[in-house]
């Protein structure tokens, strides 16, 4: 098939052979052909071109072959009808995404127990989720070092906004999250007096009005 | 179980009696098919009708010219993908739940507000038809609800209850349900391998040539003397796969060719419906 890929696709439409494109979001592979699995616009993104073959003094190593295939993907033209009435139709909007393993998410702490903190996942990557998904930060996933000394109530409090990474799809109800990295942890905290606090070091937030400090697993500012 | 919370109308609606001989004569002669045997009725399909749902579609099938015969009107809304209820076990793929409900006024026999077994049956068939089309593992740990209301149930008010067996009407309704649900799923942005559409074919006995039964697509029971057998098929055209097959009727077991030709006609009917579906979807993105 030598014709160019179509600009609009409906589910089940042939997009091209797998030898020509790499499958992206919204497509699927069937018998070495790529088909659309969504209704929307077809986007073809050229691979980030490597700066030519790497030149060495003695030999020229060719760039890896599979990276040269452009990625073909299908994105819905308009978001699923919910709440899209206000936004202008026709513009490509990102579809609703699910938290996946490895994603960095923003969540709000709902309740804490000595063993875990239960959170509600609000934002996944750059998208605000339509549905609210529940997550769990277990005590051993709070930080990378001195795991046995971690106390949940010295790391999170209900109402805090936490940046965390998804480490597992978890059980039936919860995604399992981790804050065991410097840039992960509490990014917004309110004190017991109800004021928004500022971070002072990796484990403390200070209330600007009362001057008292509270313990948190503080995220390193970007 | 009876519904005691709401005030229900009388169980069955009747038409007022009329005593005119000429009219009766006309009724008798009206039992002919208005289309060629391999043509389905005209269909209207539109997506994005319910703003609050993630995806929705509306399907209308042409009302027959004969008075008192209603067409098929379906409204489908898709909610999700959303998180599963807390009690349900872990699922690595999307959990599909389908609900088909007749409006109380959709059929001759007034329907209750609670789901009855025939509606449950339709839901199960619909779920089987859609499950083959959805790429379920793209959405782990989530569920999608597909809710179809049958607003008008494709029935002839004038045929007596004994003659018009209800299952033939259910098959027509199911094929419509499959088509409309497929459009709504595409509207909701849930990954599907193909657009699935439903089609019905039937072996009918016509009034004038009583000897040879013939196969027609998209049968209306009131247009034929007797429906001997029918099958409803959900078909994926680009994959050339059948996801659901519902066969009902009385055929001689020896004649295998009759079975296959009936299925083939059903596939053909679903291809026609799929053309409408593809046209409708291309309109929404175009």
PDB file of N, CA, C and O in Angstrom, chain A residues 180-211:
ATOM      1  N   UNK A 180       9.185   7.901  46.978  1.00  0.00           N
ATOM      2  CA  UNK A 180      10.571   7.635  47.327  1.00  0.00           C
ATOM      3  C   UNK A 180      11.536   8.249  46.319  1.00  0.00           C
ATOM      4  O   UNK A 180      12.346   7.555  45.701  1.00  0.00           O
ATOM      5  N   UNK A 181      11.416   9.556  46.111  1.00  0.00           N
ATOM      6  CA  UNK A 181      12.368  10.276  45.271  1.00  0.00           C
ATOM      7  C   UNK A 181      12.416  11.696  45.792  1.00  0.00           C
ATOM      8  O   UNK A 181      11.453  12.170  46.418  1.00  0.00           O
ATOM      9  N   UNK A 182      13.487  12.403  45.557  1.00  0.00           N
ATOM     10  CA  UNK A 182      13.624  13.738  46.122  1.00  0.00           C
ATOM     11  C   UNK A 182      12.515  14.677  45.663  1.00  0.00           C
ATOM     12  O   UNK A 182      11.994  15.459  46.438  1.00  0.00           O
ATOM     13  N   UNK A 183      12.176  14.607  44.360  1.00  0.00           N
ATOM     14  CA  UNK A 183      11.207  15.576  43.853  1.00  0.00           C
ATOM     15  C   UNK A 183       9.764  15.148  44.092  1.00  0.00           C
ATOM     16  O   UNK A 183       8.845  15.818  43.641  1.00  0.00           O
ATOM     17  N   UNK A 184       9.570  14.030  44.789  1.00  0.00           N
ATOM     18  CA  UNK A 184       8.221  13.589  45.118  1.00  0.00           C
ATOM     19  C   UNK A 184       7.951  13.821  46.595  1.00  0.00           C
ATOM     20  O   UNK A 184       8.858  13.747  47.417  1.00  0.00           O
ATOM     21  N   UNK A 185       6.692  14.081  46.894  1.00  0.00           N
ATOM     22  CA  UNK A 185       6.309  14.305  48.286  1.00  0.00           C
ATOM     23  C   UNK A 185       5.251  15.387  48.364  1.00  0.00           C
ATOM     24  O   UNK A 185       4.583  15.680  47.376  1.00  0.00           O
ATOM     25  N   UNK A 186       5.124  15.972  49.559  1.00  0.00           N
ATOM     26  CA  UNK A 186       4.090  16.987  49.766  1.00  0.00           C
ATOM     27  C   UNK A 186       4.514  18.274  49.071  1.00  0.00           C
ATOM     28  O   UNK A 186       5.639  18.750  49.243  1.00  0.00           O
ATOM     29  N   UNK A 187       3.625  18.834  48.256  1.00  0.00           N
ATOM     30  CA  UNK A 187       3.948  20.096  47.597  1.00  0.00           C
ATOM     31  C   UNK A 187       3.092  21.234  48.139  1.00  0.00           C
ATOM     32  O   UNK A 187       3.402  22.387  47.930  1.00  0.00           O
ATOM     33  N   UNK A 188       2.001  20.909  48.799  1.00  0.00           N
ATOM     34  CA  UNK A 188       1.151  21.954  49.358  1.00  0.00           C
ATOM     35  C   UNK A 188       0.591  21.421  50.667  1.00  0.00           C
ATOM     36  O   UNK A 188      -0.021  20.354  50.690  1.00  0.00           O
ATOM     37  N   UNK A 189       0.836  22.175  51.749  1.00  0.00           N
ATOM     38  CA  UNK A 189       0.374  21.699  53.055  1.00  0.00           C
ATOM     39  C   UNK A 189      -0.225  22.851  53.829  1.00  0.00           C
ATOM     40  O   UNK A 189       0.205  23.997  53.686  1.00  0.00           O
ATOM     41  N   UNK A 190      -1.234  22.529  54.611  1.00  0.00           N
ATOM     42  CA  UNK A 190      -1.805  23.538  55.496  1.00  0.00           C
ATOM     43  C   UNK A 190      -1.499  23.137  56.934  1.00  0.00           C
ATOM     44  O   UNK A 190      -1.485  21.956  57.272  1.00  0.00           O
ATOM     45  N   UNK A 191      -1.272  24.141  57.762  1.00  0.00           N
ATOM     46  CA  UNK A 191      -0.900  23.866  59.148  1.00  0.00           C
ATOM     47  C   UNK A 191      -2.144  23.551  59.963  1.00  0.00           C
ATOM     48  O   UNK A 191      -3.275  23.649  59.464  1.00  0.00           O
ATOM     49  N   UNK A 192      -1.927  23.225  61.219  1.00  0.00           N
ATOM     50  CA  UNK A 192      -3.068  22.950  62.086  1.00  0.00           C
ATOM     51  C   UNK A 192      -3.885  24.199  62.311  1.00  0.00           C
ATOM     52  O   UNK A 192      -5.083  24.135  62.583  1.00  0.00           O
ATOM     53  N   UNK A 193      -3.238  25.361  62.205  1.00  0.00           N
ATOM     54  CA  UNK A 193      -3.968  26.616  62.338  1.00  0.00           C
ATOM     55  C   UNK A 193      -4.741  26.956  61.067  1.00  0.00           C
ATOM     56  O   UNK A 193      -5.523  27.909  61.059  1.00  0.00           O
ATOM     57  N   UNK A 194      -4.496  26.211  60.002  1.00  0.00           N
ATOM     58  CA  UNK A 194      -5.249  26.433  58.765  1.00  0.00           C
ATOM     59  C   UNK A 194      -4.547  27.334  57.779  1.00  0.00           C
ATOM     60  O   UNK A 194      -5.138  27.755  56.794  1.00  0.00           O
ATOM     61  N   UNK A 195      -3.261  27.644  57.998  1.00  0.00           N
ATOM     62  CA  UNK A 195      -2.546  28.498  57.053  1.00  0.00           C
ATOM     63  C   UNK A 195      -1.743  27.637  56.088  1.00  0.00           C
ATOM     64  O   UNK A 195      -1.276  26.549  56.450  1.00  0.00           O
ATOM     65  N   UNK A 196      -1.574  28.145  54.885  1.00  0.00           N
ATOM     66  CA  UNK A 196      -0.714  27.475  53.926  1.00  0.00           C
ATOM     67  C   UNK A 196       0.738  27.674  54.351  1.00  0.00           C
ATOM     68  O   UNK A 196       1.142  28.782  54.668  1.00  0.00           O
ATOM     69  N   UNK A 197       1.478  26.579  54.356  1.00  0.00           N
ATOM     70  CA  UNK A 197       2.852  26.648  54.878  1.00  0.00           C
ATOM     71  C   UNK A 197       3.860  26.634  53.748  1.00  0.00           C
ATOM     72  O   UNK A 197       3.536  26.325  52.607  1.00  0.00           O
ATOM     73  N   UNK A 198       5.117  27.003  54.093  1.00  0.00           N
ATOM     74  CA  UNK A 198       6.189  26.937  53.098  1.00  0.00           C
ATOM     75  C   UNK A 198       7.228  25.927  53.573  1.00  0.00           C
ATOM     76  O   UNK A 198       7.443  25.748  54.779  1.00  0.00           O
ATOM     77  N   UNK A 199       7.879  25.272  52.629  1.00  0.00           N
ATOM     78  CA  UNK A 199       8.857  24.269  53.027  1.00  0.00           C
ATOM     79  C   UNK A 199      10.141  24.924  53.500  1.00  0.00           C
ATOM     80  O   UNK A 199      10.575  25.945  52.960  1.00  0.00           O
ATOM     81  N   UNK A 200      10.746  24.354  54.541  1.00  0.00           N
ATOM     82  CA  UNK A 200      12.032  24.883  55.003  1.00  0.00           C
ATOM     83  C   UNK A 200      13.164  23.906  54.747  1.00  0.00           C
ATOM     84  O   UNK A 200      14.284  24.322  54.456  1.00  0.00           O
ATOM     85  N   UNK A 201      12.922  22.622  54.866  1.00  0.00           N
ATOM     86  CA  UNK A 201      13.944  21.642  54.484  1.00  0.00           C
ATOM     87  C   UNK A 201      13.232  20.375  54.024  1.00  0.00           C
ATOM     88  O   UNK A 201      12.017  20.384  53.810  1.00  0.00           O
ATOM     89  N   UNK A 202      13.973  19.291  53.877  1.00  0.00           N
ATOM     90  CA  UNK A 202      13.398  18.105  53.250  1.00  0.00           C
ATOM     91  C   UNK A 202      12.343  17.421  54.101  1.00  0.00           C
ATOM     92  O   UNK A 202      11.617  16.561  53.625  1.00  0.00           O
ATOM     93  N   UNK A 203      12.231  17.831  55.389  1.00  0.00           N
ATOM     94  CA  UNK A 203      11.196  17.174  56.180  1.00  0.00           C
ATOM     95  C   UNK A 203      10.346  18.139  57.000  1.00  0.00           C
ATOM     96  O   UNK A 203       9.604  17.695  57.865  1.00  0.00           O
ATOM     97  N   UNK A 204      10.455  19.416  56.708  1.00  0.00           N
ATOM     98  CA  UNK A 204       9.681  20.351  57.525  1.00  0.00           C
ATOM     99  C   UNK A 204       8.985  21.413  56.689  1.00  0.00           C
ATOM    100  O   UNK A 204       9.525  21.885  55.683  1.00  0.00           O
ATOM    101  N   UNK A 205       7.793  21.759  57.121  1.00  0.00           N
ATOM    102  CA  UNK A 205       7.053  22.903  56.576  1.00  0.00           C
ATOM    103  C   UNK A 205       6.866  23.890  57.718  1.00  0.00           C
ATOM    104  O   UNK A 205       6.669  23.490  58.874  1.00  0.00           O
ATOM    105  N   UNK A 206       6.919  25.184  57.427  1.00  0.00           N
ATOM    106  CA  UNK A 206       6.711  26.173  58.487  1.00  0.00           C
ATOM    107  C   UNK A 206       5.490  27.036  58.171  1.00  0.00           C
ATOM    108  O   UNK A 206       5.285  27.448  57.034  1.00  0.00           O
ATOM    109  N   UNK A 207       4.750  27.303  59.231  1.00  0.00           N
ATOM    110  CA  UNK A 207       3.587  28.180  59.131  1.00  0.00           C
ATOM    111  C   UNK A 207       4.079  29.619  59.196  1.00  0.00           C
ATOM    112  O   UNK A 207       4.756  30.003  60.151  1.00  0.00           O
ATOM    113  N   UNK A 208       3.777  30.457  58.201  1.00  0.00           N
ATOM    114  CA  UNK A 208       4.316  31.821  58.207  1.00  0.00           C
ATOM    115  C   UNK A 208       3.729  32.685  59.318  1.00  0.00           C
ATOM    116  O   UNK A 208       4.344  33.681  59.704  1.00  0.00           O
ATOM    117  N   UNK A 209       2.561  32.334  59.856  1.00  0.00           N
ATOM    118  CA  UNK A 209       1.949  33.221  60.854  1.00  0.00           C
ATOM    119  C   UNK A 209       2.332  32.830  62.270  1.00  0.00           C
ATOM    120  O   UNK A 209       2.734  33.671  63.064  1.00  0.00           O
ATOM    121  N   UNK A 210       2.212  31.542  62.578  1.00  0.00           N
ATOM    122  CA  UNK A 210       2.547  31.144  63.946  1.00  0.00           C
ATOM    123  C   UNK A 210       4.020  30.819  64.099  1.00  0.00           C
ATOM    124  O   UNK A 210       4.525  30.796  65.225  1.00  0.00           O
ATOM    125  N   UNK A 211       4.711  30.571  63.003  1.00  0.00           N
ATOM    126  CA  UNK A 211       6.124  30.251  63.074  1.00  0.00           C
ATOM    127  C   UNK A 211       6.427  28.832  63.503  1.00  0.00           C
ATOM    128  O   UNK A 211       7.587  28.476  63.658  1.00  0.00           O
TER     129      UNK A 211
END
